[in-house]
Tab-separated table of C-alpha atoms and ligand atoms in Angstrom:
chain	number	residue	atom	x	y	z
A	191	UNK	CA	159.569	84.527	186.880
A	192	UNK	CA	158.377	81.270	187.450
A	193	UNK	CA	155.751	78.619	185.880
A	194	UNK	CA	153.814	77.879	189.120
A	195	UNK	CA	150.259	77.577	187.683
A	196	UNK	CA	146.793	78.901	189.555
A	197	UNK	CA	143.649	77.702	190.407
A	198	UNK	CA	140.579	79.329	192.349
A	199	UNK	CA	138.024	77.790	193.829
A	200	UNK	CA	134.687	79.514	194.425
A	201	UNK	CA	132.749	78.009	196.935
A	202	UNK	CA	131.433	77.667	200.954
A	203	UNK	CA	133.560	77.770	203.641
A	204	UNK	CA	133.644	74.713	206.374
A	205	UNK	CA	134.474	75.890	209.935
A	206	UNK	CA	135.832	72.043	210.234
A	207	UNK	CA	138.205	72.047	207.464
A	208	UNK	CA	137.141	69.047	206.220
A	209	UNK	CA	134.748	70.122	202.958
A	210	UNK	CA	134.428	73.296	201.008
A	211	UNK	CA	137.097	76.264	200.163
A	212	UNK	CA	139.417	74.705	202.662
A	213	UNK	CA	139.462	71.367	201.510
A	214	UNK	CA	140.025	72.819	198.206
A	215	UNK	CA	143.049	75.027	199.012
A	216	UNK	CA	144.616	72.091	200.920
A	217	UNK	CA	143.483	69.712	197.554
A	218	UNK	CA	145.058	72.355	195.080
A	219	UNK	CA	148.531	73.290	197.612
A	220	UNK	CA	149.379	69.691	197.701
A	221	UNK	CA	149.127	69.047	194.213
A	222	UNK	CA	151.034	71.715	193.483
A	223	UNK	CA	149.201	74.840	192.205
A	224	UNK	CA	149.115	77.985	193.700
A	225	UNK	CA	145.450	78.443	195.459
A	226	UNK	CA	143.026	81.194	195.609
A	227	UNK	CA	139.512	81.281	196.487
A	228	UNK	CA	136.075	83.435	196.484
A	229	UNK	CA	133.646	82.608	199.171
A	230	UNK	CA	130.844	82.337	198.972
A	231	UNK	CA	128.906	81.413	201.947
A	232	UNK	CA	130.133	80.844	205.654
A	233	UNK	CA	129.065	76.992	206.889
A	234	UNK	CA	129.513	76.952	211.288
A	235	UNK	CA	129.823	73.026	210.425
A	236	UNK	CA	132.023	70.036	212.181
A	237	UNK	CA	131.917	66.669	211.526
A	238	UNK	CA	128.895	66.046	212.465
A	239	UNK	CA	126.624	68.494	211.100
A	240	UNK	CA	125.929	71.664	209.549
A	241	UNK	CA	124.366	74.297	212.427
A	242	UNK	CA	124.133	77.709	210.053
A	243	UNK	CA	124.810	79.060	206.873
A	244	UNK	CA	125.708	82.997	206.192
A	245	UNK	CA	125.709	83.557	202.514
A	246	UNK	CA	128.076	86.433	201.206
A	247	UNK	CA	126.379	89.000	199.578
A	248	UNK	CA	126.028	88.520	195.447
A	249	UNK	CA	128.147	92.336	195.160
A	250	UNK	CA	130.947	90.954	197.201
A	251	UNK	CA	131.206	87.844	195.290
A	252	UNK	CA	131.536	90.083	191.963
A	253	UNK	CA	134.372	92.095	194.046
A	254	UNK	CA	136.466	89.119	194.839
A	255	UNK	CA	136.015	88.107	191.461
A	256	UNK	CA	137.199	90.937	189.995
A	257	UNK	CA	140.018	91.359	192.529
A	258	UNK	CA	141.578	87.884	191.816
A	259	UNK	CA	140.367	88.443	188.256
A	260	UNK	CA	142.725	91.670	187.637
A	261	UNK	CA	145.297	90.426	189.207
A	262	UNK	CA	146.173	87.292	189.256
A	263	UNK	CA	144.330	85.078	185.987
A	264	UNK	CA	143.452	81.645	187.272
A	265	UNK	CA	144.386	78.530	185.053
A	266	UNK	CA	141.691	76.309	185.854
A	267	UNK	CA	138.195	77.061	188.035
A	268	UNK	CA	136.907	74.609	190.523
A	269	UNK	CA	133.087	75.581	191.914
A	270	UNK	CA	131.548	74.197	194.661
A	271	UNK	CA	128.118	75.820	197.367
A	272	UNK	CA	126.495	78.137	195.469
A	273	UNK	CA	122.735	78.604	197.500
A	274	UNK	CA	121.097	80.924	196.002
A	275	UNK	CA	120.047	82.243	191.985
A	276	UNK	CA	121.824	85.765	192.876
A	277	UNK	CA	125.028	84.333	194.065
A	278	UNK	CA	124.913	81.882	190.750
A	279	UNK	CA	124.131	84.958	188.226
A	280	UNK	CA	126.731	86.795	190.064
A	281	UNK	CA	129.631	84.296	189.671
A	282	UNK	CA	128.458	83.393	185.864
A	283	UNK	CA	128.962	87.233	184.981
A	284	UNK	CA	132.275	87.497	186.754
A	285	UNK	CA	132.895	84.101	184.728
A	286	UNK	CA	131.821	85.449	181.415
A	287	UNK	CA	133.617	88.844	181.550
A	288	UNK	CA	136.779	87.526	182.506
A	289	UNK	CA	136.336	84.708	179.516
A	290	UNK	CA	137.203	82.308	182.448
A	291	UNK	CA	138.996	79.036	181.034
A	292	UNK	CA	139.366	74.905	183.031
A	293	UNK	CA	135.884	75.439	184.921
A	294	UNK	CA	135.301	72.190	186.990
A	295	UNK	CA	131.260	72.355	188.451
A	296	UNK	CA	130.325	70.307	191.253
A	297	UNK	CA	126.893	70.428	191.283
A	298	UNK	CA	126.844	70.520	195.270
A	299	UNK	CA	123.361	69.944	196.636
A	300	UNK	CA	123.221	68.331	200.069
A	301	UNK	CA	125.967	67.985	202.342
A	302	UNK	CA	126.956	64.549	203.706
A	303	UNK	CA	125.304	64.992	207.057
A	304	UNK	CA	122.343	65.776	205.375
A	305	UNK	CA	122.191	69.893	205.287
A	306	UNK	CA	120.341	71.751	202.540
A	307	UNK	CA	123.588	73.760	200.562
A	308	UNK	CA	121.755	75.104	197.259
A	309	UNK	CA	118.509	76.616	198.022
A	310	UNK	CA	115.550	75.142	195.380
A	311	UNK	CA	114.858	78.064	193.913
A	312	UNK	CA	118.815	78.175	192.790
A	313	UNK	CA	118.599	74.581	190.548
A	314	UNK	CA	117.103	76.468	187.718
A	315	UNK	CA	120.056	79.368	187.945
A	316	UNK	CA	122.848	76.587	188.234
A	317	UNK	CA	121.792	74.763	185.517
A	318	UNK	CA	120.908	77.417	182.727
A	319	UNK	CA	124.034	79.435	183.845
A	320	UNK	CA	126.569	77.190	185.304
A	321	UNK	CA	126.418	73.855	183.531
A	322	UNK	CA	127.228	76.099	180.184
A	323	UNK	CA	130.437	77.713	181.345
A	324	UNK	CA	131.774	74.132	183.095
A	325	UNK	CA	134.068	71.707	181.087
A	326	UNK	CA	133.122	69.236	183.556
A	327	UNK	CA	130.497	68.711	186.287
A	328	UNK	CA	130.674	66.374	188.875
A	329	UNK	CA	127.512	65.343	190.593
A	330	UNK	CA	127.448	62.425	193.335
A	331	UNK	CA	124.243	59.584	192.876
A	332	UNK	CA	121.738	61.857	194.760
A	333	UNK	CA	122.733	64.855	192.364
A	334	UNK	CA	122.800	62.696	189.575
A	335	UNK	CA	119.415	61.406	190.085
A	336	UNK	CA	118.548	65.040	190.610
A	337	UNK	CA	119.627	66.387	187.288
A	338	UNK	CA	118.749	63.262	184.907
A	339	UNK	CA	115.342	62.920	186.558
A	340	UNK	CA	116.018	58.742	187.170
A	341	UNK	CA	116.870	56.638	189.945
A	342	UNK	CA	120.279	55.331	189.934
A	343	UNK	CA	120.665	51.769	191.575
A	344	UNK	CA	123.568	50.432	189.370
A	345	UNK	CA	127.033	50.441	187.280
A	346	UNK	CA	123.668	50.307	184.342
A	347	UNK	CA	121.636	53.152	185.273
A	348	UNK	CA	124.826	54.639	185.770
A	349	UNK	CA	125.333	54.503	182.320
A	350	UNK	CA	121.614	55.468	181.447
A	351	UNK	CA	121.702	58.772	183.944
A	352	UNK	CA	124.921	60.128	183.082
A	353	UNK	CA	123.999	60.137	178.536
A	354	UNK	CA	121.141	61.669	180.147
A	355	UNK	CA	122.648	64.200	181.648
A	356	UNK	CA	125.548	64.679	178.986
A	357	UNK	CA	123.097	64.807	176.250
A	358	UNK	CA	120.221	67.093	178.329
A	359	UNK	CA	122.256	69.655	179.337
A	360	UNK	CA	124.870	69.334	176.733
A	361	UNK	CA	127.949	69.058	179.120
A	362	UNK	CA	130.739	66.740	179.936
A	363	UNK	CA	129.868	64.273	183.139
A	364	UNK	CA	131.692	62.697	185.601
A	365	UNK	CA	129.140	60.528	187.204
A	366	UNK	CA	130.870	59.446	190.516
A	367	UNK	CA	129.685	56.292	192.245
A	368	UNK	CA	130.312	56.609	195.587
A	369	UNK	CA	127.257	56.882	197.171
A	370	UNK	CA	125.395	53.632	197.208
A	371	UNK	CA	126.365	52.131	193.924
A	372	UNK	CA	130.100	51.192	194.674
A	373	UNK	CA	132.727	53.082	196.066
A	374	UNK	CA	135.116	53.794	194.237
A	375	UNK	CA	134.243	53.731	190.511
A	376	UNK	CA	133.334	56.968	188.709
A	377	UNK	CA	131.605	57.300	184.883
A	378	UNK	CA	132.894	60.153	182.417
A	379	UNK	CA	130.276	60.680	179.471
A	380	UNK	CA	131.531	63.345	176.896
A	381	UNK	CA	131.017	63.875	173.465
A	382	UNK	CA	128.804	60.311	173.407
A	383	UNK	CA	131.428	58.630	175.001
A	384	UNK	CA	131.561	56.470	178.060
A	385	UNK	CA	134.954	56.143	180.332
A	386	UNK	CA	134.895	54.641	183.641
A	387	UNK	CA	137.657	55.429	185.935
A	388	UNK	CA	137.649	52.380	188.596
A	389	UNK	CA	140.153	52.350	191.950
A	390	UNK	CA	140.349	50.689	194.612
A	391	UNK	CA	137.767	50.493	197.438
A	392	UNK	CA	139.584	52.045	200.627
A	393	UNK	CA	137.670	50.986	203.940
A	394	UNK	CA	137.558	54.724	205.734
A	395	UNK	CA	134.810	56.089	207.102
A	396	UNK	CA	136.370	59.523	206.986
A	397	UNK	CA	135.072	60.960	203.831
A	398	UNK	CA	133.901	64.429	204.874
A	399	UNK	CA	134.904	66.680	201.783
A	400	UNK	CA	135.702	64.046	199.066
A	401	UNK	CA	133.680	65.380	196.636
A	402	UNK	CA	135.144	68.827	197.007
A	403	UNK	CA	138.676	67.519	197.247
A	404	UNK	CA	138.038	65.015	193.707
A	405	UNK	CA	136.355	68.195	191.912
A	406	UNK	CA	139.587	70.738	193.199
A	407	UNK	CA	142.361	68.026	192.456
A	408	UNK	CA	140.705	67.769	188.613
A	409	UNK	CA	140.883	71.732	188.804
A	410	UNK	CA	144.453	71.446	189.439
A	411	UNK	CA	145.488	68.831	187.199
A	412	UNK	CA	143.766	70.915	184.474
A	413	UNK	CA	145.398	74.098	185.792
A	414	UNK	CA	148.852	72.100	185.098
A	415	UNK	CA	148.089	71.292	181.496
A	416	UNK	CA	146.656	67.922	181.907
A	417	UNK	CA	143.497	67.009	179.406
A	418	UNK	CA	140.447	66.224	181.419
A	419	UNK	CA	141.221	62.047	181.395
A	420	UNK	CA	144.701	62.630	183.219
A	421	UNK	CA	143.254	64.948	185.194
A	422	UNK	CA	140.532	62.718	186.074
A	423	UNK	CA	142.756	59.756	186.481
A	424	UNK	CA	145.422	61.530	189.004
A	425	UNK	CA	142.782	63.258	191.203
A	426	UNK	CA	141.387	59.626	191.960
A	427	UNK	CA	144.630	58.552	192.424
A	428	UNK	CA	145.431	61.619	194.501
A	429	UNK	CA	142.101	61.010	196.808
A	430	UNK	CA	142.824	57.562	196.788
A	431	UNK	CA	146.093	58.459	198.795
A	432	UNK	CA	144.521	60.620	200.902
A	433	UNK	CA	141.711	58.204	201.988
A	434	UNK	CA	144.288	55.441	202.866
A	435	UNK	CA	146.417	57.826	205.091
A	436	UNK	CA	143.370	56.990	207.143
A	437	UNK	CA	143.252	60.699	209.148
A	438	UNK	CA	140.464	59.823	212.160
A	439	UNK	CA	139.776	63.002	213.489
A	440	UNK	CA	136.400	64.430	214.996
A	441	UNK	CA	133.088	62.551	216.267
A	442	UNK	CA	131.506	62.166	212.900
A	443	UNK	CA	132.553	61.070	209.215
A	444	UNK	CA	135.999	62.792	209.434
A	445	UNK	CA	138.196	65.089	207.299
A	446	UNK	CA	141.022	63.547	204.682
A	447	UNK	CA	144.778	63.762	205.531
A	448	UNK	CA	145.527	66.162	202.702
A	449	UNK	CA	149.454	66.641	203.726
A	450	UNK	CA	150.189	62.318	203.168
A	451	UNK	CA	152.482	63.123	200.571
A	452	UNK	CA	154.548	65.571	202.540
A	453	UNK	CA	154.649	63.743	205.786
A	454	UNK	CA	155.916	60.717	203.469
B	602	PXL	O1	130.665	68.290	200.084
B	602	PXL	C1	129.855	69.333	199.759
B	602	PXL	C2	130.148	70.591	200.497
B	602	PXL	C3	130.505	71.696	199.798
B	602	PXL	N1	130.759	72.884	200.369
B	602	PXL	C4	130.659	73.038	201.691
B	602	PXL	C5	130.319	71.960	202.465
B	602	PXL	C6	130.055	70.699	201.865
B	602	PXL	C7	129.707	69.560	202.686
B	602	PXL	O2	129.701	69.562	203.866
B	602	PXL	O3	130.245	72.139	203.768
B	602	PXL	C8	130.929	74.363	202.303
């Protein structure tokens, strides 16, 4: 036996291998967790764009589910694309009948390059059945202006939007400030309390999949018995590393370099 701990990710696949289910398994391998995913859509993506999404059928979802489910009990949950209400009801089920524990939502929306990933008529379905089963969620500016309803233009509004949220939906936020505001300095609100999590400002331009790679390193962490704050404070300090190992690959905003630690 050993005491090598799990972690699934359920989310869309990037042909690129920058964002989605393969940044993730990368994310959760290097820090040291045992990965397993569930698709959930196919994304024919590179770093410059998005050219066509294939969701996976709602029935096959439930079917990975319950295969990794049955077999092999995950210790903390990272989700990620989810496009449409069907695929959402199918993966809270799978989440409720397996009394699914560590559930880290990122509230994915739009992808950097600017592609539609949840369809409009899923926001409802994500957050009436999602937001409930997450311990955390992890929306970027644009999401976070999406869910509290407010513009975001500062470290204040910050503040305002993610109480909003916390307090709206009833749910512990990790407001992350990336986009626009700053770059580096995220906001936790839970349980009426504020936390901000500030590092250092890296100057890459390669940032394809950092939101998936923050919200699967807190997955891990959590899978490993950290409480959310460590978790929170060693994926930044993970993605931090990864952003300064300055990969440059591809035309666009490029993938991180995931394996820094091992080529150390
Ligand atoms: O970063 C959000 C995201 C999530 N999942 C998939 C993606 C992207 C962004 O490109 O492609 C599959």
């Amino acid at each position: 036996m050993n005491d090598m701990k799990t972690c699934l990710t359920i989310a869309g696949s990037d042909s690129s291998g920058g964002a989605g289910i393969q940044a993730d398994l990368k994310t959760m391998t290097v820090n040291g967790v045992y990965a397993m995913s569930v698709i959930t859509a196919l994304t024919a993506q590179n770093t410059q764009g998005v050219t066509g999404i294939v969701d996976v059928t709602p029935e096959f979802i439930r079917d990975q589910m319950d295969a990794v489910f049955t077999d092999i009990y995950p210790d903390a949950i990272k989700i990620g694309m989810v496009s449409s209400p069907e695929i959402v009801e199918a993966i809270a089920r799978s989440l409720e009948k397996y009394d699914a524990k560590n559930i880290v939502l990122d509230p994915v929306m739009v992808a950097t390059s600017g592609a539609k990933l949840l369809k409009e008529e899923a926001m409802d379905s994500l957050i009436n059945r999602l937001i409930p089963l997450a311990d955390v969620i992890t929306p970027n500016i644009p999401e976070g202006e999406i869910l509290s309803g407010m513009e975001i233009k500062n470290e204040d509004e910050m503040l305002k939007a993610a109480e909003v949220i916390g307090e709206k939906y009833a749910c512990a936020v990790l407001l992350k400030g990336g986009h626009s505001i700053n770059d580096a300095n995220d906001l936790l609100y839970k349980d009426g309390k504020f936390k901000w999590y500030r590092t250092e400002r890296i100057n890459n331009p390669n940032t394809h999949g950092t939101g998936c790679t923050l919200s699967s390193a807190i997955a891990a962490n959590l899978a490993k018995g950290n409480d959310l704050d460590e978790a929170i404070a060693n994926a930044k300090d993970y993605l931090t590393g990864a952003l300064r190992a300055g990969l440059d690959l591809g035309k666009g905003s490029g993938p991180l370099m995931h394996n820094y630690k091992i080529l150390k």
